[in-house]
Coordinates of N, CA and C in Angstrom, one line a residue:
M1 N 0.8 -1.2 0.0 CA 0.0 0.0 0.0 C 0.9 1.2 0.0
V2 N 0.6 2.2 -0.9 CA 1.3 3.4 -1.0 C 0.3 4.6 -1.0
K3 N 0.9 5.8 -0.9 CA 0.0 7.0 -0.9 C -0.5 7.2 -2.3
I4 N -1.8 7.5 -2.4 CA -2.5 7.7 -3.6 C -3.0 9.2 -3.7
E5 N -2.9 9.8 -4.8 CA -3.5 11.1 -5.0 C -4.8 11.0 -5.8
R6 N -5.9 11.1 -5.0 CA -7.2 11.0 -5.6 C -7.6 12.3 -6.3
N7 N -8.3 12.2 -7.4 CA -8.9 13.3 -8.1 C -10.0 13.8 -7.2
P8 N -9.9 15.1 -6.8 CA -10.9 15.6 -5.8 C -12.3 15.8 -6.3
T9 N -12.5 15.7 -7.6 CA -13.8 15.9 -8.2 C -14.5 14.6 -8.4
P10 N -15.7 14.4 -7.7 CA -16.4 13.1 -7.8 C -17.0 12.9 -9.2
P11 N -17.0 11.7 -9.6 CA -17.6 11.3 -10.9 C -19.1 11.7 -10.8
L12 N -19.7 12.2 -11.9 CA -21.0 12.7 -11.9 C -22.1 11.7 -11.5
S13 N -21.9 10.5 -11.8 CA -22.9 9.5 -11.6 C -23.2 9.3 -10.1
L14 N -22.3 9.6 -9.2 CA -22.5 9.4 -7.8 C -23.7 10.2 -7.3
A15 N -23.8 11.5 -7.6 CA -24.8 12.4 -7.2 C -26.2 11.9 -7.8
I16 N -26.1 11.5 -9.0 CA -27.4 11.1 -9.7 C -27.9 9.8 -9.1
E17 N -27.0 8.8 -8.9 CA -27.4 7.5 -8.4 C -27.8 7.6 -6.9
K18 N -27.3 8.5 -6.2 CA -27.7 8.7 -4.8 C -29.2 9.0 -4.6
Q19 N -29.7 9.6 -5.6 CA -31.1 10.0 -5.5 C -32.1 8.8 -5.8
K20 N -31.5 7.7 -6.3 CA -32.4 6.6 -6.7 C -32.5 5.7 -5.5
A21 N -33.6 4.9 -5.5 CA -33.9 3.9 -4.4 C -32.8 2.9 -4.2
N22 N -32.3 2.4 -5.3 CA -31.2 1.4 -5.3 C -30.1 1.8 -6.3
G23 N -29.6 3.0 -6.1 CA -28.6 3.6 -7.0 C -27.3 2.8 -6.9
A24 N -26.6 2.9 -8.0 CA -25.3 2.1 -8.1 C -24.1 3.1 -7.9
Y25 N -23.2 2.7 -7.1 CA -22.0 3.5 -6.8 C -20.8 3.1 -7.7
N26 N -21.0 2.1 -8.5 CA -19.9 1.6 -9.4 C -20.2 1.7 -10.8
K27 N -20.8 2.8 -11.3 CA -21.0 3.1 -12.7 C -19.6 3.2 -13.4
A28 N -19.7 3.2 -14.7 CA -18.5 3.2 -15.5 C -17.5 4.4 -15.2
D29 N -18.1 5.6 -15.0 CA -17.2 6.8 -14.7 C -16.5 6.6 -13.4
V30 N -17.1 6.0 -12.4 CA -16.5 5.8 -11.1 C -15.3 4.8 -11.3
I31 N -15.6 3.7 -12.0 CA -14.5 2.7 -12.1 C -13.4 3.3 -13.0
Q32 N -13.7 4.0 -14.0 CA -12.6 4.6 -14.8 C -11.7 5.6 -14.1
Q33 N -12.4 6.4 -13.2 CA -11.6 7.4 -12.5 C -10.8 6.7 -11.4
L34 N -11.4 5.7 -10.7 CA -10.6 4.9 -9.7 C -9.4 4.2 -10.4
K35 N -9.6 3.6 -11.5 CA -8.6 2.9 -12.2 C -7.4 3.9 -12.5
K36 N -7.7 5.1 -12.9 CA -6.7 6.1 -13.2 C -6.0 6.5 -12.0
D37 N -6.8 6.9 -10.9 CA -6.2 7.4 -9.7 C -5.3 6.4 -9.0
F38 N -5.8 5.1 -9.0 CA -5.1 4.1 -8.3 C -4.1 3.3 -9.2
H39 N -3.9 3.8 -10.4 CA -2.9 3.3 -11.3 C -3.2 1.8 -11.7
D40 N -4.5 1.5 -11.8 CA -4.9 0.2 -12.2 C -4.3 -0.9 -11.2
K41 N -4.2 -0.6 -9.9 CA -3.7 -1.5 -8.9 C -4.7 -1.6 -7.8
C42 N -4.7 -2.8 -7.2 CA -5.5 -3.0 -6.0 C -4.8 -2.2 -4.9
Y43 N -5.5 -1.3 -4.2 CA -4.9 -0.5 -3.2 C -4.3 -1.2 -2.0
I44 N -4.7 -2.5 -1.8 CA -4.3 -3.2 -0.7 C -3.0 -4.1 -1.0
C45 N -3.1 -5.0 -2.0 CA -2.0 -5.8 -2.3 C -1.1 -5.3 -3.4
E46 N -1.6 -4.3 -4.2 CA -0.8 -3.7 -5.2 C -0.7 -4.5 -6.5
L47 N -1.5 -5.6 -6.6 CA -1.5 -6.4 -7.9 C -2.0 -5.4 -8.9
G48 N -1.4 -5.5 -10.1 CA -1.8 -4.6 -11.2 C -2.6 -5.2 -12.3
E49 N -3.0 -4.3 -13.2 CA -3.8 -4.7 -14.4 C -4.9 -5.7 -14.0
L50 N -5.8 -5.2 -13.1 CA -6.9 -6.0 -12.7 C -7.9 -6.3 -13.8
S51 N -8.2 -7.6 -14.0 CA -9.2 -7.9 -15.0 C -10.6 -7.9 -14.4
D52 N -10.7 -8.0 -13.1 CA -12.0 -8.0 -12.4 C -12.0 -7.1 -11.2
P53 N -11.8 -5.8 -11.4 CA -11.7 -4.9 -10.2 C -13.1 -4.7 -9.6
E54 N -13.0 -4.3 -8.3 CA -14.2 -4.0 -7.6 C -14.1 -2.7 -6.9
V55 N -15.2 -2.0 -6.7 CA -15.3 -0.8 -6.0 C -15.6 -1.1 -4.5
E56 N -14.7 -0.7 -3.6 CA -14.8 -1.1 -2.2 C -15.0 0.2 -1.4
H57 N -15.7 0.0 -0.3 CA -15.9 1.1 0.6 C -14.9 1.0 1.8
L58 N -14.1 2.0 1.9 CA -13.1 1.9 3.0 C -13.8 1.8 4.4
R59 N -14.8 2.7 4.6 CA -15.6 2.6 5.8 C -16.9 2.0 5.4
P60 N -17.3 0.9 6.1 CA -18.5 0.2 5.7 C -19.8 1.0 5.9
H61 N -20.7 0.7 5.0 CA -22.0 1.3 5.1 C -23.1 0.5 5.7
H62 N -22.7 -0.8 6.1 CA -23.6 -1.7 6.8 C -25.0 -1.8 6.1
G63 N -24.9 -2.3 4.8 CA -26.1 -2.6 4.1 C -26.9 -1.3 3.7
R64 N -26.2 -0.3 3.4 CA -26.7 1.0 3.0 C -27.4 1.7 4.2
K65 N -27.2 1.3 5.4 CA -27.8 2.0 6.5 C -27.1 3.4 6.7
I66 N -25.9 3.5 6.3 CA -25.2 4.8 6.3 C -25.1 5.3 4.8
L67 N -26.1 5.8 4.3 CA -26.2 6.1 2.9 C -25.1 7.0 2.4
D68 N -24.7 8.0 3.2 CA -23.6 8.9 2.7 C -22.4 8.2 2.4
R69 N -22.1 7.1 3.1 CA -20.8 6.4 2.9 C -20.9 5.6 1.6
V70 N -22.1 5.2 1.1 CA -22.3 4.5 -0.1 C -21.8 5.3 -1.3
F71 N -22.1 6.6 -1.3 CA -21.8 7.4 -2.5 C -20.8 8.4 -2.2
D72 N -20.1 8.4 -1.1 CA -19.0 9.3 -0.8 C -17.8 8.9 -1.7
W73 N -17.4 9.8 -2.6 CA -16.3 9.6 -3.5 C -15.0 9.3 -2.7
N74 N -14.8 9.9 -1.6 CA -13.6 9.7 -0.8 C -13.6 8.4 -0.1
N75 N -14.7 7.7 -0.1 CA -14.8 6.4 0.6 C -14.8 5.2 -0.4
L76 N -14.6 5.5 -1.7 CA -14.6 4.5 -2.7 C -13.1 4.2 -3.1
F77 N -12.8 2.9 -3.2 CA -11.4 2.4 -3.4 C -11.4 1.3 -4.5
Y78 N -10.3 1.3 -5.2 CA -10.1 0.3 -6.3 C -9.4 -0.9 -5.7
V79 N -10.0 -2.1 -5.8 CA -9.6 -3.3 -5.1 C -9.8 -4.5 -5.9
C80 N -9.0 -5.6 -5.6 CA -9.2 -6.9 -6.3 C -10.2 -7.7 -5.4
P81 N -10.9 -8.7 -6.0 CA -11.9 -9.4 -5.3 C -11.3 -10.2 -4.1
H82 N -10.0 -10.7 -4.2 CA -9.4 -11.4 -3.1 C -9.2 -10.5 -1.9
C83 N -8.7 -9.3 -2.0 CA -8.5 -8.4 -0.9 C -9.8 -7.9 -0.4
N84 N -10.7 -7.6 -1.3 CA -12.0 -7.1 -0.8 C -12.7 -8.1 0.0
N85 N -12.6 -9.4 -0.3 CA -13.3 -10.5 0.4 C -12.7 -10.6 1.8
L86 N -11.3 -10.4 1.9 CA -10.7 -10.5 3.2 C -11.0 -9.3 4.1
K87 N -11.1 -8.1 3.5 CA -11.4 -6.9 4.3 C -12.8 -6.9 4.8
K88 N -13.7 -7.7 4.3 CA -15.1 -7.7 4.8 C -15.2 -8.2 6.3
E89 N -14.2 -8.7 6.8 CA -14.2 -9.2 8.2 C -14.5 -8.0 9.1
A90 N -15.3 -8.1 10.1 CA -15.7 -7.0 10.9 C -14.6 -6.3 11.7
K91 N -13.5 -7.1 11.9 CA -12.4 -6.5 12.7 C -11.7 -5.4 12.0
Y92 N -11.9 -5.3 10.6 CA -11.3 -4.3 9.9 C -12.1 -3.0 9.7
D93 N -13.3 -3.0 10.2 CA -14.3 -1.9 10.0 C -13.7 -0.6 10.7
D94 N -13.6 0.4 9.8 CA -13.2 1.8 10.3 C -11.8 1.8 10.9
K95 N -11.0 0.8 10.5 CA -9.6 0.8 11.1 C -8.5 0.7 10.1
I96 N -8.8 0.8 8.8 CA -7.8 0.7 7.7 C -7.3 2.1 7.3
I97 N -6.0 2.2 7.1 CA -5.4 3.4 6.7 C -6.1 4.0 5.4
D98 N -6.4 5.2 5.4 CA -6.9 5.9 4.2 C -5.7 6.4 3.4
C99 N -5.3 5.6 2.4 CA -4.0 5.9 1.7 C -4.2 7.1 0.8
C100 N -5.3 7.7 0.7 CA -5.5 9.0 0.0 C -5.3 10.2 0.9
V101 N -5.2 9.9 2.2 CA -5.0 10.9 3.2 C -3.6 10.8 3.9
D102 N -3.3 9.6 4.3 CA -2.1 9.3 5.1 C -1.1 8.5 4.2
D103 N 0.1 8.6 4.5 CA 1.2 7.8 3.7 C 1.4 6.5 4.4
P104 N 1.0 5.4 3.9 CA 1.2 4.1 4.5 C 2.7 3.8 4.8
E105 N 3.6 4.3 3.9 CA 5.0 4.0 4.1 C 5.6 4.6 5.3
E106 N 4.9 5.6 5.8 CA 5.4 6.2 7.1 C 4.8 5.5 8.3
M107 N 4.0 4.5 8.0 CA 3.3 3.8 9.1 C 3.6 2.4 9.2
M108 N 4.0 1.8 8.1 CA 4.3 0.3 8.0 C 5.5 0.0 7.2
E109 N 6.1 -1.2 7.4 CA 7.1 -1.7 6.5 C 6.5 -3.0 5.8
Q110 N 6.7 -3.0 4.5 CA 6.2 -4.2 3.8 C 7.4 -4.8 3.1
S111 N 7.7 -6.1 3.5 CA 8.9 -6.7 3.0 C 8.6 -8.1 2.4
Y112 N 9.5 -8.5 1.5 CA 9.4 -9.8 0.9 C 10.8 -10.5 1.0
E113 N 10.8 -11.7 1.5 CA 12.0 -12.4 1.7 C 11.7 -13.9 1.7
D114 N 12.5 -14.7 1.0 CA 12.5 -16.1 1.0 C 11.1 -16.7 0.7
G115 N 10.4 -16.0 -0.2 CA 9.1 -16.5 -0.6 C 7.9 -16.1 0.3
H116 N 8.2 -15.2 1.2 CA 7.1 -14.9 2.1 C 7.1 -13.3 2.3
V117 N 5.9 -12.9 2.7 CA 5.6 -11.5 2.9 C 5.6 -11.2 4.4
N118 N 6.2 -10.1 4.8 CA 6.1 -9.7 6.2 C 5.7 -8.2 6.3
V119 N 4.6 -7.9 6.9 CA 4.2 -6.5 7.0 C 4.0 -6.2 8.5
H120 N 4.6 -5.1 8.9 CA 4.4 -4.8 10.3 C 4.3 -3.2 10.5
S121 N 3.7 -2.8 11.5 CA 3.6 -1.3 11.7 C 4.9 -0.8 12.3
I122 N 5.1 0.4 12.1 CA 6.3 1.1 12.6 C 5.9 2.3 13.5
M123 N 4.6 2.4 13.8 CA 4.1 3.4 14.7 C 3.0 2.7 15.5
N124 N 2.9 3.2 16.8 CA 1.9 2.6 17.7 C 0.5 3.2 17.4
E125 N -0.1 2.9 16.3 CA -1.4 3.3 16.0 C -2.3 2.2 15.5
E126 N -3.5 2.1 16.0 CA -4.4 1.0 15.6 C -4.5 0.8 14.1
S127 N -4.7 1.9 13.4 CA -4.9 1.8 11.9 C -3.6 1.2 11.3
A128 N -2.5 1.5 11.8 CA -1.2 0.9 11.2 C -1.2 -0.6 11.5
N129 N -1.5 -1.0 12.8 CA -1.5 -2.4 13.2 C -2.5 -3.2 12.4
V130 N -3.7 -2.7 12.3 CA -4.7 -3.5 11.6 C -4.5 -3.5 10.1
T131 N -4.1 -2.5 9.5 CA -3.8 -2.5 8.1 C -2.6 -3.4 7.7
A132 N -1.6 -3.4 8.6 CA -0.5 -4.3 8.4 C -1.0 -5.8 8.4
E133 N -1.9 -6.1 9.4 CA -2.4 -7.5 9.4 C -3.2 -7.8 8.2
L134 N -4.0 -6.9 7.7 CA -4.8 -7.1 6.5 C -3.9 -7.4 5.3
I135 N -2.9 -6.6 5.1 CA -2.0 -6.8 3.9 C -1.3 -8.1 4.1
Q136 N -0.8 -8.4 5.3 CA -0.1 -9.7 5.5 C -1.1 -10.9 5.1
N137 N -2.3 -10.8 5.5 CA -3.3 -11.8 5.2 C -3.6 -12.0 3.8
C138 N -3.5 -10.9 3.0 CA -3.7 -10.9 1.6 C -2.7 -11.7 0.8
F139 N -1.5 -11.9 1.5 CA -0.5 -12.7 0.9 C -0.3 -14.0 1.6
E140 N -0.7 -14.1 2.8 CA -0.3 -15.3 3.6 C -1.4 -16.1 4.3
K141 N -2.7 -15.6 4.2 CA -3.8 -16.3 4.9 C -4.3 -17.4 3.9
R142 N -4.0 -18.6 4.2 CA -4.2 -19.7 3.3 C -5.2 -20.7 3.9
N143 N -6.3 -20.3 4.5 CA -7.1 -21.1 5.3 C -8.2 -21.8 4.4
T144 N -8.3 -21.5 3.1 CA -9.1 -22.2 2.2 C -8.4 -22.5 0.9
G145 N -8.9 -23.4 0.1 CA -8.2 -23.7 -1.2 C -8.1 -22.5 -2.1
I146 N -9.2 -21.8 -2.2 CA -9.2 -20.6 -3.1 C -8.3 -19.5 -2.6
R147 N -8.3 -19.3 -1.3 CA -7.3 -18.3 -0.7 C -5.9 -18.8 -0.9
E148 N -5.6 -20.0 -0.8 CA -4.3 -20.6 -1.0 C -3.8 -20.2 -2.4
A149 N -4.7 -20.4 -3.4 CA -4.3 -20.2 -4.8 C -4.1 -18.7 -5.0
A150 N -5.1 -17.9 -4.4 CA -5.0 -16.4 -4.6 C -3.8 -15.8 -4.0
C151 N -3.4 -16.3 -2.8 CA -2.3 -15.8 -2.1 C -1.0 -16.2 -2.8
Q152 N -0.9 -17.4 -3.2 CA 0.3 -17.9 -3.9 C 0.5 -17.1 -5.2
Y153 N -0.6 -16.8 -5.9 CA -0.5 -16.1 -7.2 C 0.1 -14.7 -6.9
R154 N -0.3 -14.0 -5.9 CA 0.2 -12.7 -5.5 C 1.7 -12.8 -5.1
V155 N 2.0 -13.8 -4.3 CA 3.4 -14.0 -3.9 C 4.3 -14.3 -5.1
N156 N 3.8 -15.1 -6.1 CA 4.6 -15.4 -7.3 C 4.8 -14.1 -8.1
R157 N 3.8 -13.3 -8.3 CA 3.9 -12.1 -9.1 C 4.9 -11.1 -8.3
L158 N 4.8 -11.0 -7.0 CA 5.7 -10.2 -6.2 C 7.1 -10.7 -6.4
A159 N 7.3 -12.0 -6.3 CA 8.7 -12.6 -6.5 C 9.3 -12.2 -7.8
E160 N 8.5 -12.3 -8.9 CA 9.0 -11.9 -10.2 C 9.4 -10.4 -10.3
V161 N 8.6 -9.6 -9.7 CA 8.9 -8.1 -9.7 C 10.1 -7.9 -8.9
M162 N 10.3 -8.5 -7.7 CA 11.4 -8.3 -6.9 C 12.7 -8.8 -7.5
N163 N 12.6 -9.9 -8.2 CA 13.8 -10.5 -8.9 C 14.3 -9.5 -9.9
V164 N 13.4 -8.9 -10.7 CA 13.8 -7.9 -11.7 C 14.4 -6.7 -11.0
L165 N 13.9 -6.3 -9.9 CA 14.5 -5.2 -9.1 C 15.9 -5.5 -8.7
Y166 N 16.1 -6.7 -8.1 CA 17.4 -7.1 -7.6 C 18.5 -7.1 -8.8
K167 N 18.1 -7.6 -9.9 CA 19.0 -7.7 -11.1 C 19.3 -6.2 -11.6
T168 N 18.3 -5.4 -11.6 CA 18.5 -4.0 -12.0 C 19.4 -3.3 -11.1
L169 N 19.2 -3.5 -9.8 CA 20.1 -2.9 -8.8 C 21.5 -3.3 -8.9
E170 N 21.7 -4.6 -9.2 CA 23.1 -5.1 -9.4 C 23.8 -4.4 -10.6
K171 N 23.0 -4.3 -11.7 CA 23.5 -3.6 -12.9 C 23.8 -2.1 -12.6
H172 N 23.0 -1.5 -11.8 CA 23.2 -0.1 -11.4 C 24.5 0.0 -10.6
K173 N 24.7 -1.0 -9.7 CA 25.9 -0.9 -8.8 C 27.1 -1.1 -9.6
E174 N 27.0 -1.9 -10.7 CA 28.2 -2.2 -11.6 C 28.4 -1.0 -12.5
H175 N 27.3 -0.3 -12.9 CA 27.4 0.8 -13.8 C 26.7 2.0 -13.3
P176 N 27.1 2.6 -12.2 CA 26.4 3.7 -11.5 C 26.1 4.9 -12.3
E177 N 26.8 5.1 -13.4 CA 26.6 6.3 -14.3 C 25.6 6.0 -15.4
S178 N 25.2 4.8 -15.6 CA 24.4 4.4 -16.7 C 23.0 4.9 -16.6
E179 N 22.6 5.8 -17.5 CA 21.2 6.4 -17.5 C 20.2 5.3 -17.7
R180 N 20.5 4.3 -18.4 CA 19.6 3.2 -18.7 C 19.0 2.6 -17.4
Y181 N 19.9 2.2 -16.5 CA 19.5 1.6 -15.3 C 18.9 2.6 -14.3
I182 N 19.3 3.8 -14.4 CA 18.7 4.9 -13.5 C 17.3 5.1 -13.9
R183 N 17.0 5.1 -15.3 CA 15.6 5.3 -15.7 C 14.8 4.1 -15.3
S184 N 15.3 2.9 -15.5 CA 14.5 1.7 -15.1 C 14.2 1.7 -13.6
L185 N 15.1 2.2 -12.8 CA 14.9 2.2 -11.3 C 13.9 3.3 -10.9
R186 N 14.0 4.4 -11.6 CA 13.1 5.5 -11.3 C 11.7 5.0 -11.6
A187 N 11.4 4.3 -12.7 CA 10.1 3.8 -12.9 C 9.7 2.7 -11.9
A188 N 10.6 1.8 -11.6 CA 10.3 0.7 -10.7 C 10.0 1.2 -9.3
L189 N 10.6 2.3 -8.9 CA 10.4 2.8 -7.5 C 9.3 3.8 -7.4
G190 N 8.7 4.2 -8.5 CA 7.6 5.1 -8.5 C 6.4 4.5 -7.9
R191 N 5.5 5.3 -7.2 CA 4.3 4.7 -6.6 C 3.3 4.2 -7.6
K192 N 3.4 4.5 -8.8 CA 2.5 4.0 -9.8 C 2.8 2.5 -10.1
S193 N 4.0 2.0 -9.8 CA 4.4 0.7 -10.2 C 3.7 -0.4 -9.3
V194 N 3.6 -1.6 -9.9 CA 3.0 -2.7 -9.1 C 4.0 -3.0 -7.9
F195 N 3.4 -3.4 -6.8 CA 4.1 -3.8 -5.6 C 5.1 -2.7 -5.2
A196 N 4.8 -1.4 -5.4 CA 5.7 -0.4 -5.1 C 6.2 -0.3 -3.7
A197 N 5.3 -0.6 -2.7 CA 5.7 -0.5 -1.3 C 6.8 -1.5 -1.0
F198 N 6.8 -2.7 -1.5 CA 7.8 -3.7 -1.2 C 9.1 -3.3 -1.9
K199 N 9.1 -2.8 -3.1 CA 10.3 -2.4 -3.8 C 11.0 -1.2 -3.1
R200 N 10.2 -0.2 -2.8 CA 10.7 1.0 -2.1 C 11.2 0.7 -0.8
N201 N 10.6 -0.2 0.0 CA 11.1 -0.5 1.3 C 12.4 -1.2 1.2
Y202 N 12.6 -2.1 0.2 CA 13.9 -2.8 0.1 C 15.0 -1.8 -0.2
V203 N 14.8 -0.9 -1.1 CA 15.8 0.1 -1.5 C 16.1 1.0 -0.3
R204 N 15.0 1.4 0.4 CA 15.2 2.2 1.6 C 16.1 1.6 2.6
K205 N 15.9 0.3 2.8 CA 16.7 -0.5 3.8 C 18.2 -0.6 3.3
H206 N 18.4 -0.5 2.0 CA 19.8 -0.7 1.5 C 20.3 0.6 0.8
I207 N 19.7 1.7 1.2 CA 20.1 3.0 0.5 C 21.6 3.3 0.6
A208 N 22.3 2.8 1.6 CA 23.7 3.1 1.6 C 24.4 2.5 0.4
D209 N 23.9 1.4 -0.1 CA 24.5 0.8 -1.3 C 24.0 1.5 -2.6
Y210 N 22.9 2.2 -2.5 CA 22.4 2.9 -3.7 C 22.0 4.3 -3.4
P211 N 23.0 5.2 -3.0 CA 22.7 6.5 -2.6 C 22.1 7.4 -3.7
K212 N 22.3 7.1 -5.0 CA 21.7 7.9 -6.0 C 20.2 7.7 -6.2
L213 N 19.7 6.7 -5.5 CA 18.3 6.4 -5.6 C 17.4 7.0 -4.6
K214 N 18.0 7.8 -3.7 CA 17.3 8.3 -2.5 C 16.2 9.2 -3.0
D215 N 16.4 10.0 -4.0 CA 15.3 10.9 -4.5 C 14.1 10.2 -5.1
F216 N 14.3 9.0 -5.5 CA 13.2 8.2 -6.1 C 12.3 7.7 -5.1
L217 N 12.7 7.8 -3.8 CA 11.8 7.3 -2.7 C 11.0 8.4 -2.0
A218 N 11.2 9.6 -2.5 CA 10.5 10.8 -1.9 C 9.0 10.7 -2.2

């Protein structure tokens, strides 16, 4: 999870649909704007190019009992079905970091090592602790066959991305003046990239080896 800059202007359909008895909060203009703002990534696991995205409410509306939350543009997030399903557990209600307001990287560390994901909070705040647990579970909670497959798929994609990063970092270390590798790393470490939090955390932890990359983590 990384900081997202949301377009402050709500899609037009939200105000129109709110006036209907069973209005939809996931019309095409909403999905298109979320896809753009969230860089076509699930905001929780950061898997990209979602073929089946869902529109998720950060703060639950409890079966439309809190109608303002249903159509509140600032409460709508771009998510994959796997993470959305996990987040529906009541323990996450009203306790997840709003990544459009706060910077998750200042509150958590997200690491990948030896085929496993480790996410933990770095500040003593409930939202950081609970969000870290949710992200951890999105990669590691394998209590059903379907979740086993979904988690492993995400770990496999993350491993591929991290391996590319490791190789590019080695090339950069061997050829520190090469613009080719600097350009590649600038793109890889940008918040728009898939699994950005994991890549940025790795470089941040090893910044002494790659001092030229410090500005890419800003």
